[in-house]
Each structure stands twice: as structure tokens, then as C-alpha cells.
Short mmCIF file of C-alpha atoms in Angstrom, two decimals:
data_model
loop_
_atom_site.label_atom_id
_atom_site.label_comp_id
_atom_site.label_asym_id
_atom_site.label_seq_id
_atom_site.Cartn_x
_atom_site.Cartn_y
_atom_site.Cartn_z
CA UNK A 807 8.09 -8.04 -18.25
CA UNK A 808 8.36 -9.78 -21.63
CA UNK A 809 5.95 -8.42 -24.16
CA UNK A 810 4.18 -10.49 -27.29
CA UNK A 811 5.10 -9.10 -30.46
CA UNK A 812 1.26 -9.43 -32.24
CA UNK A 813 2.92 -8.63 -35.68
CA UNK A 814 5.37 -11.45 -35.61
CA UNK A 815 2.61 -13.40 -33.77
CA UNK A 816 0.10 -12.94 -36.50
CA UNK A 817 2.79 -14.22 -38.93
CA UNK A 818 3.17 -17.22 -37.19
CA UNK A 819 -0.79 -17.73 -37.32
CA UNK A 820 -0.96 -17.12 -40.70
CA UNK A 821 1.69 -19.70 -41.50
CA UNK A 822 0.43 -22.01 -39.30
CA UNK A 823 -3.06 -21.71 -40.89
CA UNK A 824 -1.75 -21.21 -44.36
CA UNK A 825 0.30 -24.95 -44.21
CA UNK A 826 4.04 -23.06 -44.97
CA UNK A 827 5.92 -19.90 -45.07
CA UNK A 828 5.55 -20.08 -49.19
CA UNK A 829 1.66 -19.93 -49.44
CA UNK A 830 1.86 -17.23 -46.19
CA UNK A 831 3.91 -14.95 -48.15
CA UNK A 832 1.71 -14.83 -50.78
CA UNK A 833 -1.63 -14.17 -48.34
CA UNK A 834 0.62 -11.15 -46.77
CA UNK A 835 2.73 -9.90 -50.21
CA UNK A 836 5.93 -10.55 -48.11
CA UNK A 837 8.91 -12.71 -49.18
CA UNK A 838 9.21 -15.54 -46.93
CA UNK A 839 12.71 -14.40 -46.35
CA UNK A 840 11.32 -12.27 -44.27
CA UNK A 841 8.62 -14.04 -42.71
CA UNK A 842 11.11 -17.01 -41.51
CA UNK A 843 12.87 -14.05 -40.04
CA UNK A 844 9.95 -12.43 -38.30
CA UNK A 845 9.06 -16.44 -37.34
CA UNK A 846 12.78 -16.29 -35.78
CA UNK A 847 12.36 -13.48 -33.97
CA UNK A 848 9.16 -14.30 -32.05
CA UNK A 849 10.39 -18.22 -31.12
CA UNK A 850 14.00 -16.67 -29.76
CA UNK A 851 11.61 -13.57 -27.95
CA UNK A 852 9.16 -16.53 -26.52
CA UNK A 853 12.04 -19.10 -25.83
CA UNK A 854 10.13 -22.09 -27.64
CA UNK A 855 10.41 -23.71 -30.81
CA UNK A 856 7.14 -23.38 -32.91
CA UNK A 857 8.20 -25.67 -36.28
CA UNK A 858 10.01 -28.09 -36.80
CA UNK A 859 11.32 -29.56 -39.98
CA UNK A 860 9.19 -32.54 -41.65
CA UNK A 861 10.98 -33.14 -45.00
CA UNK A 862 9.99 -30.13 -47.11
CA UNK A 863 7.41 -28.94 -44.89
CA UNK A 864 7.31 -27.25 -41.56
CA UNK A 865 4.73 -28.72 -38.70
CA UNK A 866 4.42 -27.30 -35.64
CA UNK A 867 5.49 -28.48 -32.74
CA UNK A 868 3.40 -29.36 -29.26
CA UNK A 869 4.42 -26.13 -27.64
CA UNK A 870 3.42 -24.73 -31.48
CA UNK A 871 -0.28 -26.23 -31.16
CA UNK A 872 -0.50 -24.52 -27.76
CA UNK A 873 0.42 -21.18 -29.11
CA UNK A 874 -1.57 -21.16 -32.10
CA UNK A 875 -4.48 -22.06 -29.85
CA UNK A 876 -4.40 -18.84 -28.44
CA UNK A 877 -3.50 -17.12 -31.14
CA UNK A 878 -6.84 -18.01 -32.60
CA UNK A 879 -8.39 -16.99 -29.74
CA UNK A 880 -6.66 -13.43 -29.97
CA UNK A 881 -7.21 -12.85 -33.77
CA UNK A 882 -10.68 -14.91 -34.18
CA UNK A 883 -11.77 -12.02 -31.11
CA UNK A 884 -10.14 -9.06 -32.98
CA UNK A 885 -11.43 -10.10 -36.44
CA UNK A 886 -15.15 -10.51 -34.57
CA UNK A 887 -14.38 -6.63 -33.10
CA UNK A 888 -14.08 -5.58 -36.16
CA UNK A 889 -17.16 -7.29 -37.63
CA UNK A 890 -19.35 -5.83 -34.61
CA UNK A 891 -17.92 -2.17 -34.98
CA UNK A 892 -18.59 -2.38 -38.75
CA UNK A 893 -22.21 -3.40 -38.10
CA UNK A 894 -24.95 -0.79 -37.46
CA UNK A 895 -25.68 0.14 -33.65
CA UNK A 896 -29.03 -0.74 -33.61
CA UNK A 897 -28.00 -4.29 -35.08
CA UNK A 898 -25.09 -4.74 -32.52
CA UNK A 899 -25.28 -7.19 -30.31
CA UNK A 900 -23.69 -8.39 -27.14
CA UNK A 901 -22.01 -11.76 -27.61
CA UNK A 902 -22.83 -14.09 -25.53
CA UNK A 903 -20.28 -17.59 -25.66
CA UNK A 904 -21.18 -20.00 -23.27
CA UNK A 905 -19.76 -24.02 -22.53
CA UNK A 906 -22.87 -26.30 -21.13
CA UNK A 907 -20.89 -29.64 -19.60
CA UNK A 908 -23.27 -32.69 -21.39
CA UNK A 909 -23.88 -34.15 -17.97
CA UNK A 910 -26.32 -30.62 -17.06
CA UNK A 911 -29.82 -31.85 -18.08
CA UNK A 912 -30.68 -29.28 -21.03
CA UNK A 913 -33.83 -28.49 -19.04
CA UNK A 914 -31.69 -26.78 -16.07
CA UNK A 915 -28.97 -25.44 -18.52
CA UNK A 916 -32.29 -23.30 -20.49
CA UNK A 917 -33.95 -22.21 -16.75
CA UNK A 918 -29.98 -20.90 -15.96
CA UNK A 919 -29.74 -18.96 -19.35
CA UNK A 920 -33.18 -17.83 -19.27
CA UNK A 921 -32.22 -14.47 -17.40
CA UNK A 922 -29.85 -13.59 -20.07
CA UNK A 923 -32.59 -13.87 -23.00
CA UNK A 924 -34.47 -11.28 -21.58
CA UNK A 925 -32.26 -8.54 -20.80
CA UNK A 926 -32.87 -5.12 -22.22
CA UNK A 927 -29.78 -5.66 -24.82
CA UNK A 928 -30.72 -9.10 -25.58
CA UNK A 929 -27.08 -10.65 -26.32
CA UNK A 930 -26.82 -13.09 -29.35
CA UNK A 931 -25.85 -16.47 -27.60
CA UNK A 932 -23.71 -19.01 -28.74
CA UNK A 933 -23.64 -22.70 -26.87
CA UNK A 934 -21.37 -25.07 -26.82
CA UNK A 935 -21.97 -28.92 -25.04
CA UNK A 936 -19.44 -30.79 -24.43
CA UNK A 937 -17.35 -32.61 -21.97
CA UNK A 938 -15.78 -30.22 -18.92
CA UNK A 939 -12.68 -30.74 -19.34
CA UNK A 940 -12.70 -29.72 -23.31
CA UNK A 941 -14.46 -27.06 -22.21
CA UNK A 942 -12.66 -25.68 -19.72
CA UNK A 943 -9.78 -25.79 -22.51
CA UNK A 944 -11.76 -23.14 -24.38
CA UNK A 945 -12.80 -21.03 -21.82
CA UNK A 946 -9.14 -20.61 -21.00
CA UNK A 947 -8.04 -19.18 -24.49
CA UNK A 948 -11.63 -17.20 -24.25
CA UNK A 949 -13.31 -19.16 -26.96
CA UNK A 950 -16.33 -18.92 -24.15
CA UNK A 951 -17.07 -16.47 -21.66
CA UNK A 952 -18.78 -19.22 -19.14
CA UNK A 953 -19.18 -22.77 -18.27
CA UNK A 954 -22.19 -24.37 -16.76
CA UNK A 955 -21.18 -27.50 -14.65
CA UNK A 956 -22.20 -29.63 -12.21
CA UNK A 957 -19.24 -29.14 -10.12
CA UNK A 958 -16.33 -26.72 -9.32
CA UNK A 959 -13.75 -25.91 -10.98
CA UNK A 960 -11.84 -29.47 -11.25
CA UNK A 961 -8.30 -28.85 -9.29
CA UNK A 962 -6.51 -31.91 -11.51
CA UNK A 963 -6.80 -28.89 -14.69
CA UNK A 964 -3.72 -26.28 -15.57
CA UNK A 965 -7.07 -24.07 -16.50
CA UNK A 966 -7.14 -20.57 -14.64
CA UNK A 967 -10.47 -20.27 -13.66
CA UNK A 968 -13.08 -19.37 -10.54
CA UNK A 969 -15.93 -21.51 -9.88
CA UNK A 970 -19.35 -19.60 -8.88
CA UNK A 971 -21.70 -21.79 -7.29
CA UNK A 972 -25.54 -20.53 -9.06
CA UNK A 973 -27.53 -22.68 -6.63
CA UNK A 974 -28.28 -26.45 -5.16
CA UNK A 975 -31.10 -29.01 -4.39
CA UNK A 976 -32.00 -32.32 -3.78
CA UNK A 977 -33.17 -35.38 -6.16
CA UNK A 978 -36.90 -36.56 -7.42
CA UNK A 979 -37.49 -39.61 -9.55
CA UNK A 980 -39.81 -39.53 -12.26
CA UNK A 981 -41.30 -42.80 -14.02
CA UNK A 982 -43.80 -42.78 -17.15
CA UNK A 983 -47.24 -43.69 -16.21
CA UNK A 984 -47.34 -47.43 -18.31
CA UNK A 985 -44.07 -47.95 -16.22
CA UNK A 986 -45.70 -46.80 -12.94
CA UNK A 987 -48.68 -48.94 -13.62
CA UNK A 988 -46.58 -52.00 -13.63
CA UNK A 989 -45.60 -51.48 -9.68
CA UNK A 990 -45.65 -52.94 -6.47
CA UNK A 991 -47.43 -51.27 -4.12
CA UNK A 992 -44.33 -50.16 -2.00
CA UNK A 993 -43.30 -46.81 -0.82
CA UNK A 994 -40.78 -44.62 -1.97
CA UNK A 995 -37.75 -45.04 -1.64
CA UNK A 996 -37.68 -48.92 -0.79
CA UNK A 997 -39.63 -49.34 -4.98
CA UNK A 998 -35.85 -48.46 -5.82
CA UNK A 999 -34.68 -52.10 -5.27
CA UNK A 1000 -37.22 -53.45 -7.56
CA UNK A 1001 -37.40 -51.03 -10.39
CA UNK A 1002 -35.48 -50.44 -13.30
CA UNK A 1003 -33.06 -47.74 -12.72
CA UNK A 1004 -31.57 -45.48 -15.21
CA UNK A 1005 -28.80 -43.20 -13.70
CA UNK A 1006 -26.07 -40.78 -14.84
CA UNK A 1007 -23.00 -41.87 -16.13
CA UNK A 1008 -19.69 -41.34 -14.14
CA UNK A 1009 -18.63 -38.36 -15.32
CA UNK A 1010 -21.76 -36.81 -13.29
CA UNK A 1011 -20.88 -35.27 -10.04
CA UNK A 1012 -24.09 -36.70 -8.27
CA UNK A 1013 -23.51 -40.21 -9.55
CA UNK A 1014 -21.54 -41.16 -6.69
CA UNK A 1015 -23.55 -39.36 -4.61
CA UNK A 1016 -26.71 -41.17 -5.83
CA UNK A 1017 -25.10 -44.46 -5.32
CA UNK A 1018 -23.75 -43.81 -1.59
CA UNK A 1019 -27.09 -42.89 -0.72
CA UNK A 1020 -28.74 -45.87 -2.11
CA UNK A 1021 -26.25 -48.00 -0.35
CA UNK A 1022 -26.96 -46.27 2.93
CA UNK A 1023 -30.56 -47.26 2.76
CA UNK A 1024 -29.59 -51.18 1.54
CA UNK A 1025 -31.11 -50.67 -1.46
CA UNK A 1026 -29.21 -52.71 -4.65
CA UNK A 1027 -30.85 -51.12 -7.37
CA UNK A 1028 -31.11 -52.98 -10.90
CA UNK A 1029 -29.49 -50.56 -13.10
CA UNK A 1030 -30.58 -50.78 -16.73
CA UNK A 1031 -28.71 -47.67 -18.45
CA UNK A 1032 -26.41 -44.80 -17.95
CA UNK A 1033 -25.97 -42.13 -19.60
CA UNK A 1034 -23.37 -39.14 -19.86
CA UNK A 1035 -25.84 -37.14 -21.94
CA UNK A 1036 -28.56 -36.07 -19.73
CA UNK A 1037 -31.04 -35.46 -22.53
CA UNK A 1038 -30.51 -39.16 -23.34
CA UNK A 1039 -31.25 -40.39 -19.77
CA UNK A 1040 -34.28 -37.88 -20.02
CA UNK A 1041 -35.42 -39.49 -23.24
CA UNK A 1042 -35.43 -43.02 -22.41
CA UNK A 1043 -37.25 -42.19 -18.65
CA UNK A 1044 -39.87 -40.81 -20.43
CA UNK A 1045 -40.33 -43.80 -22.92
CA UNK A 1046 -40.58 -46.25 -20.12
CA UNK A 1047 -37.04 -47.85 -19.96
CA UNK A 1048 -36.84 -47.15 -16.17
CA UNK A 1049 -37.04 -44.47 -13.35
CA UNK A 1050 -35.41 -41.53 -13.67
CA UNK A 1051 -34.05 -38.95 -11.74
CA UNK A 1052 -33.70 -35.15 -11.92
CA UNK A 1053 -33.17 -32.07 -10.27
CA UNK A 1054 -35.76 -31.20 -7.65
CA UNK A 1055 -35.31 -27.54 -9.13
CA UNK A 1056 -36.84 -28.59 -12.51
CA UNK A 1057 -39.27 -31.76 -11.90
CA UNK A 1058 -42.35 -30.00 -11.69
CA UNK A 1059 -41.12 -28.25 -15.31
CA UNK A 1060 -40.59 -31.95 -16.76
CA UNK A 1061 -43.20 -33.57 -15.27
CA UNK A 1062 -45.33 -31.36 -17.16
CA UNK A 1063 -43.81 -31.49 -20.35
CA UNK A 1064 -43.27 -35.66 -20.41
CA UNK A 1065 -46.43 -36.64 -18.46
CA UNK A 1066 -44.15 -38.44 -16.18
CA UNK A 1067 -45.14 -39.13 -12.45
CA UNK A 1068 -43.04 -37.84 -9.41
CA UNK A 1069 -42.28 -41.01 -6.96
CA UNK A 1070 -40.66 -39.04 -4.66
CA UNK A 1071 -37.94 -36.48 -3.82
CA UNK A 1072 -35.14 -36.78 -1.37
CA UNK A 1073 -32.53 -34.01 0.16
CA UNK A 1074 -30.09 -36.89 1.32
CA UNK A 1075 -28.69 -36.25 -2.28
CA UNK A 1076 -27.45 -33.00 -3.53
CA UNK A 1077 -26.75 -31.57 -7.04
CA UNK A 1078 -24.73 -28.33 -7.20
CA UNK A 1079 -24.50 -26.07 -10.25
CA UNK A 1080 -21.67 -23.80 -11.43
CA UNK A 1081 -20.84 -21.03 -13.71
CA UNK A 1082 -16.99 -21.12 -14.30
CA UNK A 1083 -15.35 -18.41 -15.47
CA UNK A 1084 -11.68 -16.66 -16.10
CA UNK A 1085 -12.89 -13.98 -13.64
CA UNK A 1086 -12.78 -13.70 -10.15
CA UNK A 1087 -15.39 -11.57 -10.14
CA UNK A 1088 -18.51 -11.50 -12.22
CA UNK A 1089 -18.81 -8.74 -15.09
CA UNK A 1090 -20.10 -9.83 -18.49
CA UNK A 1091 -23.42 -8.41 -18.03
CA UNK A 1092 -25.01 -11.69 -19.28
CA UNK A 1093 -23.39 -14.41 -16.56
CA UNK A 1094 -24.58 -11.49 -13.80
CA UNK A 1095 -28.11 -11.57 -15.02
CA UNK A 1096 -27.66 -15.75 -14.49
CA UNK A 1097 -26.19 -15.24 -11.41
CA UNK A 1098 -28.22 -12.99 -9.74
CA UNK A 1099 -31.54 -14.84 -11.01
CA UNK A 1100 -30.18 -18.28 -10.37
CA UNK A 1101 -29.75 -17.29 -6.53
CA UNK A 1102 -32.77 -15.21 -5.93
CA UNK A 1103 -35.46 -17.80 -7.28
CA UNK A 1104 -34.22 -20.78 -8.91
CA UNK A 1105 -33.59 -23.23 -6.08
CA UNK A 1106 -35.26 -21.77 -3.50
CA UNK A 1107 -37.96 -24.56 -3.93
CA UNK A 1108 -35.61 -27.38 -3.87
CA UNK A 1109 -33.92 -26.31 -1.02
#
């Protein structure tokens, strides 16, 4: 099995962060002789060519970009080790990194993490939102320890990664009251034909599901916005652009907070949430403590 030199590796991060061999030499007090011979070394031992030649200057190359990616990754994580076993004990914390996809309202993403605030070693967390797929990218070179998504592991990604399903429930719409006042008189769900509508955009995994359902029950809604950020969608349902929908697992939560009014709930549509992670089986104490909590309580009511 081929092994990675992290010497001649680290040289090639330096370089690569540094802008040349010239300006790396003088950050390591080498002569960059010898650093364009370490640099030789590790592209013949890895097969690829890292730099190529751009006038006077080296750039890397795509398979160059890759590697330096996790290079970062590797050094970054040592350089933090180091920084955590330097600090005192009693100050040391757990790190917690974790990837929240933008399409998870931020109300469900702060009920999932909960669990992991109050453990006994409280771990210092550090989120991340962002689209899936960019995050995905991280968690593979272990920028995060977990991503919470509202689906599995996409199979279209060359991302290593297992999908854990935390838990599932239906769909409630919520309406400001000044919007609700301005309403027919008919029953839910049929009042979806002749409200405004505000719905996720298509990058959410329940969109389609939303819209299937709503075609099964003849129902053409008037759509008036959508919205990849959830908190967006959120924001503008609780100002009175339009109805709104949400997790049945956290309506009660946001109906409280915004004043809004619950029209009704249905099971017809589902919304799943996942942690995703580079391990097949659960053992950063943190993503256990959302685990365990997220399947013993959270969804049991919107089940």
C-alpha cells in the first residue's frame, strides 16, 4: 500500500499557500533547490502533476486544487491539535463542526443540536449553512464532522459518506392572523386553491412532494414565492405574504414564537431529516447525543 509522505506533503502546502517555491523557502529556511526536489518526489510518489508552469510562476493544477484541499484539512486539524493540547484542561473543549443544508428551517436545525448543548462536556460548536452539495464537499476532507439534510446522502456525489435518518413527520400550514382574517370560510385543505402560497424552492426534498400532493387533491395553488432559504420563507409567512408550511415536528414551537395560526396539518406529505456523516457508525459523542434524542422524542408527535 502506497504511503503519503506528510513532510513532502506539507511542502507542497506551504508552496501552494505561500504563491511559489521562492517565498516557501524562506517560511521553511530551505533552498528551493530542495523544495522543488521534495515537490518532485511527492508528484512522481502520488502519480499526478501538482504545478504547472504559468510564465514565471507555478499554479496548480486541477488534480493540485484537489490535493491541497485535503491537505488543509490534514494540517488546519493538526495545527487545531496542537492549539487544544496547549490549552488548559479545564478550558478544553470538544469541537463540535457541523454543515446545516439552507433548505432545513433553522428552527428544526436548533431542536436537532439542542442535545449536544447540554451535554456534560459541552462541545464548542461551529455551523456552517450552505448548499448540500458544498457541504458534503467539506465533510469529505473533514472540515465538518456532520451534515443536517433533508434527504440522504445524494447518490449523483463522489462523497464517501452514510446517511442516518434522525426522524420524520408530516406538514402544517401556518398563516398570520391579518392574512387569516382575509379568508373564505372554506376548510382545510380545499383554502389552498385560493390562498397565496409560499413554498420551498427546488432544491427542497419535500417540494415535489408538496406539489404531487396538491395535485392529487386538484388543488392549483397560486404560488407567490419560493424560497431555498427556509428562514426566508419563514420570514415572509409570518409578515403576511402567504401561507406557509412547516414541519409538523416544530409548528407548535413557531406558532408560538410568530403568532401565526395553524390551518391544518396533513401526513399525505412527509419530510425526512438526516445527519450525514464519513462514518458508518455513529461515534463523535456530540452527533450520538443528536441521534439518540432526535429518535426518542423529537418526532414522535408528528408521527
Amino acid at each position: 500500500m502506497r504511503q503519503i509522505n506528510y513532510k513532502h506533503l506539507h511542502y507542497f502546502w506551504v508552496v501552494a499557500k505561500a504563491g511559489g517555491v521562492g517565498k516557501a523557502a524562506e517560511q521553511l529556511h530551505l533552498t528551493p533547490q530542495s523544495i522543488s526536489s521534495q515537490l518532485g518526489l511527492l508528484e512522481e510518489s502520488l502519480g499526478v502533476q501538482l504545478f504547472r508552469k504559468s510564465g514565471r510562476k507555478l499554479e496548480l493544477t486541477d488534480t493540485g486544487r484537489l490535493v491541497l484541499g485535503y491537505a488543509e484539512a490534514i494540517f488546519v486539524l493538526g495545527e487545531e491539535m496542537l492549539d487544544a493540547l496547549h490549552q488548559h484542561p479545564a478550558r478544553r473543549a470538544l469541537q463540535f463542526k457541523v454543515g446545516i443544508a439552507d433548505v432545513v428551517p433553522k428552527t428544526m436545525a436548533y431542536q436537532l443540536l439542542e442535545p449536544a448543548i447540554h451535554m456534560d462536556e459541552q462541545p464548542k460548536m461551529l455551523c456552517r449553512e450552505g448548499r448540500l452539495a458544498a457541504l458534503l464537499g467539506d465533510l469529505a476532507v473533514h472540515k465538518l464532522d456532520l451534515v443536517i439534510a433533508d434527504r440522504a446522502m445524494p447518490g449523483n456525489l463522489n462523497v464517501r459518506g452514510f446517511s442516518h435518518l434522525l426522524g420524520e413527520c408530516g406538514i402544517s400550514f401556518l398563516a398570520s392572523p391579518a392574512l387569516v382574517a382575509s379568508f373564505k370560510s372554506t376548510s382545510f385543505p380545499a383554502l389552498l386553491a385560493e390562498v397565496p402560497l409560499l413554498l420551498p424552492g427546488e432544491d427542497a426534498a419535500v417540494r415535489p412532494k408538496l406539489m404531487r400532493w396538491l395535485d392529487s387533491l386538484h388543488i392549483r395553488p397560486n404560488i407567490v414565492g419560493e424560497f431555498d432559504d427556509s428562514a426566508l420563507l419563514n420570514a415572509f409567512g409570518q409578515e403576511g405574504v402567504g401561507v406557509y408550511p412547516v414541519p409538523t415536528a416544530i409548528a407548535k414551537w413557531v406558532q408560538q414564537r410568530s403568532g401565526s395560526v395553524l390551518l391544518g396539518t396533513t401526513n399525505a406529505v412527509i419530510e425526512q431529516f438526516y445527519a450525514i456523516s464519513t462514518e458508518r457508525r455513529l461515534t463523535h459523542p456530540a452527533v450520538v447525543a443528536i441521534s439518540q434524542a432526535a429518535r426518542q422524542a423529537m418526532f414522535v408527535e408528528g408521527k
